């Protein structure tokens, strides 16, 4: 756990494991991230459908962020595994710190796949998308 991930998040006081994956901000590496997502979700006994939703959700979040990533920078993904779910924060350095639009089809799909979704801007215009998926959570239609 790094200093950045050591900050407690709301509802995440029972973190079992924390994993950080850092790779070039290039879509060629997303298969590695999808595999890591699936493996970590399987450790929490997510169903196959939930695992696939998370894989697609992480891929969609990355696609939204890679479009504005500064060339030559890294895509950072932080996974926090809790007793009943997983929090995934994907972030990149950007030129202007522009948040993803929330009224787009992509955001709607992301929200449907991941459960809870949020976005924020941190230091140095680092834009993050945070997904929170709970095991067995029933999504409202």
JSON list of N, CA and C in Angstrom, two decimals, residues 16 34-48 50-52 54-55 79 81 85-86 88 133 135:
[
{"chain": "A", "resi": 16, "resn": "UNK", "atom": "N", "xyz": [-9.17, -5.86, 2.76]},
{"chain": "A", "resi": 16, "resn": "UNK", "atom": "CA", "xyz": [-8.42, -7.11, 2.93]},
{"chain": "A", "resi": 16, "resn": "UNK", "atom": "C", "xyz": [-7.09, -7.05, 2.20]},
{"chain": "A", "resi": 34, "resn": "UNK", "atom": "N", "xyz": [-7.37, -6.05, -17.65]},
{"chain": "A", "resi": 34, "resn": "UNK", "atom": "CA", "xyz": [-8.60, -6.85, -17.63]},
{"chain": "A", "resi": 34, "resn": "UNK", "atom": "C", "xyz": [-8.34, -8.19, -16.92]},
{"chain": "A", "resi": 35, "resn": "UNK", "atom": "N", "xyz": [-7.19, -8.79, -17.18]},
{"chain": "A", "resi": 35, "resn": "UNK", "atom": "CA", "xyz": [-6.86, -10.07, -16.54]},
{"chain": "A", "resi": 35, "resn": "UNK", "atom": "C", "xyz": [-6.68, -9.89, -15.04]},
{"chain": "A", "resi": 36, "resn": "UNK", "atom": "N", "xyz": [-5.99, -8.83, -14.63]},
{"chain": "A", "resi": 36, "resn": "UNK", "atom": "CA", "xyz": [-5.82, -8.56, -13.20]},
{"chain": "A", "resi": 36, "resn": "UNK", "atom": "C", "xyz": [-7.17, -8.34, -12.52]},
{"chain": "A", "resi": 37, "resn": "UNK", "atom": "N", "xyz": [-8.04, -7.59, -13.18]},
{"chain": "A", "resi": 37, "resn": "UNK", "atom": "CA", "xyz": [-9.38, -7.33, -12.64]},
{"chain": "A", "resi": 37, "resn": "UNK", "atom": "C", "xyz": [-10.13, -8.64, -12.43]},
{"chain": "A", "resi": 38, "resn": "UNK", "atom": "N", "xyz": [-10.12, -9.50, -13.42]},
{"chain": "A", "resi": 38, "resn": "UNK", "atom": "CA", "xyz": [-10.83, -10.78, -13.32]},
{"chain": "A", "resi": 38, "resn": "UNK", "atom": "C", "xyz": [-10.25, -11.65, -12.22]},
{"chain": "A", "resi": 39, "resn": "UNK", "atom": "N", "xyz": [-8.94, -11.70, -12.11]},
{"chain": "A", "resi": 39, "resn": "UNK", "atom": "CA", "xyz": [-8.30, -12.52, -11.09]},
{"chain": "A", "resi": 39, "resn": "UNK", "atom": "C", "xyz": [-8.63, -12.04, -9.68]},
{"chain": "A", "resi": 40, "resn": "UNK", "atom": "N", "xyz": [-8.59, -10.74, -9.47]},
{"chain": "A", "resi": 40, "resn": "UNK", "atom": "CA", "xyz": [-8.90, -10.20, -8.15]},
{"chain": "A", "resi": 40, "resn": "UNK", "atom": "C", "xyz": [-10.38, -10.37, -7.81]},
{"chain": "A", "resi": 41, "resn": "UNK", "atom": "N", "xyz": [-11.25, -10.19, -8.77]},
{"chain": "A", "resi": 41, "resn": "UNK", "atom": "CA", "xyz": [-12.69, -10.39, -8.53]},
{"chain": "A", "resi": 41, "resn": "UNK", "atom": "C", "xyz": [-12.99, -11.85, -8.21]},
{"chain": "A", "resi": 42, "resn": "UNK", "atom": "N", "xyz": [-12.29, -12.77, -8.86]},
{"chain": "A", "resi": 42, "resn": "UNK", "atom": "CA", "xyz": [-12.48, -14.19, -8.58]},
{"chain": "A", "resi": 42, "resn": "UNK", "atom": "C", "xyz": [-12.07, -14.52, -7.14]},
{"chain": "A", "resi": 43, "resn": "UNK", "atom": "N", "xyz": [-11.03, -13.85, -6.63]},
{"chain": "A", "resi": 43, "resn": "UNK", "atom": "CA", "xyz": [-10.61, -14.06, -5.23]},
{"chain": "A", "resi": 43, "resn": "UNK", "atom": "C", "xyz": [-11.72, -13.71, -4.25]},
{"chain": "A", "resi": 44, "resn": "UNK", "atom": "N", "xyz": [-12.61, -12.80, -4.67]},
{"chain": "A", "resi": 44, "resn": "UNK", "atom": "CA", "xyz": [-13.71, -12.38, -3.80]},
{"chain": "A", "resi": 44, "resn": "UNK", "atom": "C", "xyz": [-14.99, -13.16, -4.06]},
{"chain": "A", "resi": 45, "resn": "UNK", "atom": "N", "xyz": [-14.88, -14.19, -4.89]},
{"chain": "A", "resi": 45, "resn": "UNK", "atom": "CA", "xyz": [-16.03, -15.04, -5.21]},
{"chain": "A", "resi": 45, "resn": "UNK", "atom": "C", "xyz": [-17.15, -14.31, -5.93]},
{"chain": "A", "resi": 46, "resn": "UNK", "atom": "N", "xyz": [-16.79, -13.35, -6.79]},
{"chain": "A", "resi": 46, "resn": "UNK", "atom": "CA", "xyz": [-17.77, -12.73, -7.66]},
{"chain": "A", "resi": 46, "resn": "UNK", "atom": "C", "xyz": [-18.26, -13.79, -8.64]},
{"chain": "A", "resi": 47, "resn": "UNK", "atom": "N", "xyz": [-19.50, -13.67, -9.11]},
{"chain": "A", "resi": 47, "resn": "UNK", "atom": "CA", "xyz": [-20.00, -14.60, -10.11]},
{"chain": "A", "resi": 47, "resn": "UNK", "atom": "C", "xyz": [-19.30, -14.32, -11.45]},
{"chain": "A", "resi": 48, "resn": "UNK", "atom": "N", "xyz": [-19.41, -15.26, -12.38]},
{"chain": "A", "resi": 48, "resn": "UNK", "atom": "CA", "xyz": [-18.82, -15.06, -13.69]},
{"chain": "A", "resi": 48, "resn": "UNK", "atom": "C", "xyz": [-19.38, -13.81, -14.38]},
{"chain": "A", "resi": 50, "resn": "UNK", "atom": "N", "xyz": [-20.59, -11.11, -12.87]},
{"chain": "A", "resi": 50, "resn": "UNK", "atom": "CA", "xyz": [-20.04, -9.94, -12.18]},
{"chain": "A", "resi": 50, "resn": "UNK", "atom": "C", "xyz": [-18.59, -9.69, -12.60]},
{"chain": "A", "resi": 51, "resn": "UNK", "atom": "N", "xyz": [-17.83, -10.76, -12.75]},
{"chain": "A", "resi": 51, "resn": "UNK", "atom": "CA", "xyz": [-16.44, -10.63, -13.18]},
{"chain": "A", "resi": 51, "resn": "UNK", "atom": "C", "xyz": [-16.38, -10.02, -14.57]},
{"chain": "A", "resi": 52, "resn": "UNK", "atom": "N", "xyz": [-17.21, -10.50, -15.47]},
{"chain": "A", "resi": 52, "resn": "UNK", "atom": "CA", "xyz": [-17.22, -9.97, -16.83]},
{"chain": "A", "resi": 52, "resn": "UNK", "atom": "C", "xyz": [-17.66, -8.50, -16.84]},
{"chain": "A", "resi": 54, "resn": "UNK", "atom": "N", "xyz": [-17.16, -6.34, -14.47]},
{"chain": "A", "resi": 54, "resn": "UNK", "atom": "CA", "xyz": [-16.02, -5.56, -13.98]},
{"chain": "A", "resi": 54, "resn": "UNK", "atom": "C", "xyz": [-14.95, -5.42, -15.04]},
{"chain": "A", "resi": 55, "resn": "UNK", "atom": "N", "xyz": [-14.66, -6.49, -15.76]},
{"chain": "A", "resi": 55, "resn": "UNK", "atom": "CA", "xyz": [-13.66, -6.44, -16.84]},
{"chain": "A", "resi": 55, "resn": "UNK", "atom": "C", "xyz": [-14.05, -5.39, -17.88]},
{"chain": "A", "resi": 79, "resn": "UNK", "atom": "N", "xyz": [-6.59, -1.26, -6.81]},
{"chain": "A", "resi": 79, "resn": "UNK", "atom": "CA", "xyz": [-7.66, -2.17, -6.42]},
{"chain": "A", "resi": 79, "resn": "UNK", "atom": "C", "xyz": [-7.66, -2.27, -4.90]},
{"chain": "A", "resi": 81, "resn": "UNK", "atom": "N", "xyz": [-9.65, -4.59, -2.15]},
{"chain": "A", "resi": 81, "resn": "UNK", "atom": "CA", "xyz": [-10.56, -5.70, -1.95]},
{"chain": "A", "resi": 81, "resn": "UNK", "atom": "C", "xyz": [-11.07, -5.67, -0.53]},
{"chain": "A", "resi": 85, "resn": "UNK", "atom": "N", "xyz": [-16.76, -6.64, -1.57]},
{"chain": "A", "resi": 85, "resn": "UNK", "atom": "CA", "xyz": [-16.66, -6.00, -2.87]},
{"chain": "A", "resi": 85, "resn": "UNK", "atom": "C", "xyz": [-15.26, -5.52, -3.21]},
{"chain": "A", "resi": 86, "resn": "UNK", "atom": "N", "xyz": [-15.23, -4.71, -4.25]},
{"chain": "A", "resi": 86, "resn": "UNK", "atom": "CA", "xyz": [-13.96, -4.21, -4.74]},
{"chain": "A", "resi": 86, "resn": "UNK", "atom": "C", "xyz": [-14.12, -2.75, -5.18]},
{"chain": "A", "resi": 88, "resn": "UNK", "atom": "N", "xyz": [-12.16, 0.07, -7.41]},
{"chain": "A", "resi": 88, "resn": "UNK", "atom": "CA", "xyz": [-11.13, 0.17, -8.45]},
{"chain": "A", "resi": 88, "resn": "UNK", "atom": "C", "xyz": [-11.02, 1.64, -8.85]},
{"chain": "A", "resi": 133, "resn": "UNK", "atom": "N", "xyz": [-17.87, -2.01, -6.81]},
{"chain": "A", "resi": 133, "resn": "UNK", "atom": "CA", "xyz": [-18.76, -3.15, -7.13]},
{"chain": "A", "resi": 133, "resn": "UNK", "atom": "C", "xyz": [-18.83, -4.03, -5.90]},
{"chain": "A", "resi": 135, "resn": "UNK", "atom": "N", "xyz": [-20.28, -7.59, -4.24]},
{"chain": "A", "resi": 135, "resn": "UNK", "atom": "CA", "xyz": [-20.64, -8.95, -4.64]},
{"chain": "A", "resi": 135, "resn": "UNK", "atom": "C", "xyz": [-22.13, -9.18, -4.41]}
]
